[in-house]
């Protein structure tokens, strides 16, 4: 299995990180993709890449929840690292996007940063990992807004993942139509997560696995710290919803992930 989204550098893992990773490898995880948040998370992420080369892969980007007054400086750091990618490559830009859930004060800056990082993805021909979280009342739809911004610029050659996809079937079809994949994590195991109404109608070739560890632990660990090994629970639930074997889910989602970063 390929874990396409885990914050394994997070301090929640400081006491048992190596043991947590061993559990992941024992569960069959072959690769872990690490989304960046801002300049403060880069060093921890790269240290893990050095410790587990070709297994722990770092993304580079600015998370929308970390877009504040200094966002232009954060973007400068990202572009500077990408400009030296011949020395140390990043396979993906992320996580980037729009968050309507936590703080609406910087939404205009979030959109500016998102567009700037989409341009970097085009410039360096890299896939992107998109964070798109709706407002608490559901009135502000971040998935749709991210789609609109991509369509607005006519960037049909972009590719990537809508991480932690939680939209409806129509939104899933729009995402797939843009040449993006759906990142499916612990929400698929939630009773009211809504994925049971979406995934049966989505071909496996458009799905990748993730946990978003240490967040969004799947049932029966919901509410506790998430970890990469729990990705098996995600894959097994997808297999149930798709009425296919666990092994077919593992094989197809692995192919999808590898194809994305090898283009």
Short mmCIF file of C-alpha atoms in Angstrom, two decimals, residues 59-189:
data_model
loop_
_atom_site.label_atom_id
_atom_site.label_comp_id
_atom_site.label_asym_id
_atom_site.label_seq_id
_atom_site.Cartn_x
_atom_site.Cartn_y
_atom_site.Cartn_z
CA UNK A 59 5.98 17.33 -0.55
CA UNK A 60 6.60 21.06 -0.50
CA UNK A 61 3.93 23.73 -0.22
CA UNK A 62 2.02 25.97 2.18
CA UNK A 63 -1.09 24.56 3.86
CA UNK A 64 -4.06 26.98 3.65
CA UNK A 65 -4.49 27.00 7.45
CA UNK A 66 -0.94 28.37 7.69
CA UNK A 67 -1.60 31.27 5.34
CA UNK A 68 -1.24 34.40 7.48
CA UNK A 69 0.25 37.89 7.10
CA UNK A 70 3.63 36.41 6.12
CA UNK A 71 2.28 34.13 3.38
CA UNK A 72 4.42 35.73 0.66
CA UNK A 73 7.56 34.83 2.61
CA UNK A 74 6.28 31.27 2.97
CA UNK A 75 5.71 31.09 -0.79
CA UNK A 76 9.22 32.43 -1.40
CA UNK A 77 10.67 29.57 0.64
CA UNK A 78 8.66 27.03 -1.38
CA UNK A 79 9.73 28.48 -4.72
CA UNK A 80 13.34 28.69 -3.60
CA UNK A 81 13.37 25.00 -2.71
CA UNK A 82 11.68 24.06 -5.97
CA UNK A 83 14.22 26.08 -7.94
CA UNK A 84 16.91 23.83 -6.47
CA UNK A 85 14.98 20.63 -7.07
CA UNK A 86 17.84 19.32 -9.20
CA UNK A 87 19.76 19.03 -5.92
CA UNK A 88 16.91 17.54 -3.87
CA UNK A 89 13.69 16.82 -5.72
CA UNK A 90 10.17 17.01 -4.37
CA UNK A 91 7.72 14.63 -6.09
CA UNK A 92 4.67 16.76 -5.30
CA UNK A 93 3.48 20.23 -4.25
CA UNK A 94 1.30 20.17 -1.16
CA UNK A 95 -0.64 20.46 0.74
CA UNK A 96 -2.25 23.53 -0.77
CA UNK A 97 -5.81 24.73 -1.23
CA UNK A 98 -8.72 26.43 0.52
CA UNK A 99 -9.98 26.01 4.10
CA UNK A 100 -13.33 27.55 5.04
CA UNK A 101 -13.53 25.67 8.34
CA UNK A 102 -11.14 27.39 10.74
CA UNK A 103 -10.37 31.02 9.89
CA UNK A 104 -12.10 33.06 7.20
CA UNK A 105 -9.95 36.16 7.78
CA UNK A 106 -7.32 35.06 5.28
CA UNK A 107 -9.45 33.47 2.56
CA UNK A 108 -8.36 36.03 -0.10
CA UNK A 109 -4.73 35.29 0.75
CA UNK A 110 -5.46 31.55 0.68
CA UNK A 111 -6.76 31.91 -2.85
CA UNK A 112 -3.74 33.98 -3.92
CA UNK A 113 -1.39 31.40 -2.42
CA UNK A 114 -3.31 28.55 -4.03
CA UNK A 115 -3.08 30.15 -7.47
CA UNK A 116 0.61 30.92 -6.98
CA UNK A 117 1.31 27.30 -6.10
CA UNK A 118 -0.75 26.03 -9.03
CA UNK A 119 1.55 28.11 -11.23
CA UNK A 120 4.55 26.44 -9.60
CA UNK A 121 3.02 23.04 -10.32
CA UNK A 122 2.74 23.97 -13.99
CA UNK A 123 6.25 25.43 -14.07
CA UNK A 124 7.86 22.33 -12.57
CA UNK A 125 5.38 19.79 -13.97
CA UNK A 126 4.54 18.43 -10.53
CA UNK A 127 1.31 16.94 -9.20
CA UNK A 128 -0.44 18.75 -6.36
CA UNK A 129 -2.13 17.70 -3.15
CA UNK A 130 -5.25 19.80 -2.52
CA UNK A 131 -6.75 20.53 0.89
CA UNK A 132 -10.40 21.59 0.53
CA UNK A 133 -12.41 21.86 3.74
CA UNK A 134 -15.91 23.32 3.77
CA UNK A 135 -17.25 25.75 6.37
CA UNK A 136 -18.80 24.38 9.57
CA UNK A 137 -22.34 25.09 8.32
CA UNK A 138 -21.58 23.72 4.87
CA UNK A 139 -22.52 26.97 3.14
CA UNK A 140 -18.98 27.61 1.86
CA UNK A 141 -17.81 24.77 -0.37
CA UNK A 142 -14.03 24.56 -0.61
CA UNK A 143 -14.06 21.65 -3.05
CA UNK A 144 -16.12 23.63 -5.54
CA UNK A 145 -14.01 26.75 -5.01
CA UNK A 146 -10.78 24.88 -5.72
CA UNK A 147 -12.34 23.40 -8.85
CA UNK A 148 -13.49 26.87 -9.95
CA UNK A 149 -10.03 28.36 -9.53
CA UNK A 150 -8.43 25.58 -11.56
CA UNK A 151 -11.08 25.91 -14.28
CA UNK A 152 -10.85 29.71 -14.23
CA UNK A 153 -7.28 29.57 -15.47
CA UNK A 154 -7.93 26.79 -17.94
CA UNK A 155 -5.26 24.61 -16.39
CA UNK A 156 -6.42 21.32 -17.83
CA UNK A 157 -2.91 19.83 -17.67
CA UNK A 158 -2.69 19.89 -13.89
CA UNK A 159 -2.90 16.62 -11.97
CA UNK A 160 -2.95 15.56 -8.36
CA UNK A 161 -5.11 14.49 -5.43
CA UNK A 162 -8.07 16.06 -3.67
CA UNK A 163 -6.91 14.95 -0.24
CA UNK A 164 -9.46 13.72 2.30
CA UNK A 165 -12.22 13.94 -0.28
CA UNK A 166 -15.59 14.31 1.43
CA UNK A 167 -17.78 15.67 -1.34
CA UNK A 168 -20.79 14.24 -3.14
CA UNK A 169 -20.85 12.22 -6.35
CA UNK A 170 -21.25 15.27 -8.58
CA UNK A 171 -18.19 16.88 -6.99
CA UNK A 172 -16.27 13.63 -7.32
CA UNK A 173 -17.06 13.53 -11.02
CA UNK A 174 -15.90 17.14 -11.45
CA UNK A 175 -12.64 16.35 -9.65
CA UNK A 176 -12.05 13.30 -11.83
CA UNK A 177 -12.89 15.38 -14.92
CA UNK A 178 -10.00 17.68 -14.02
CA UNK A 179 -7.60 14.69 -14.09
CA UNK A 180 -7.39 14.49 -10.30
CA UNK A 181 -7.65 11.54 -7.95
CA UNK A 182 -9.73 11.20 -4.79
CA UNK A 183 -7.72 10.76 -1.59
CA UNK A 184 -9.83 8.49 0.62
CA UNK A 185 -9.07 8.16 4.33
CA UNK A 186 -10.72 7.40 7.65
CA UNK A 187 -13.94 9.24 6.80
CA UNK A 188 -14.88 6.27 4.61
CA UNK A 189 -15.37 4.24 7.80
#
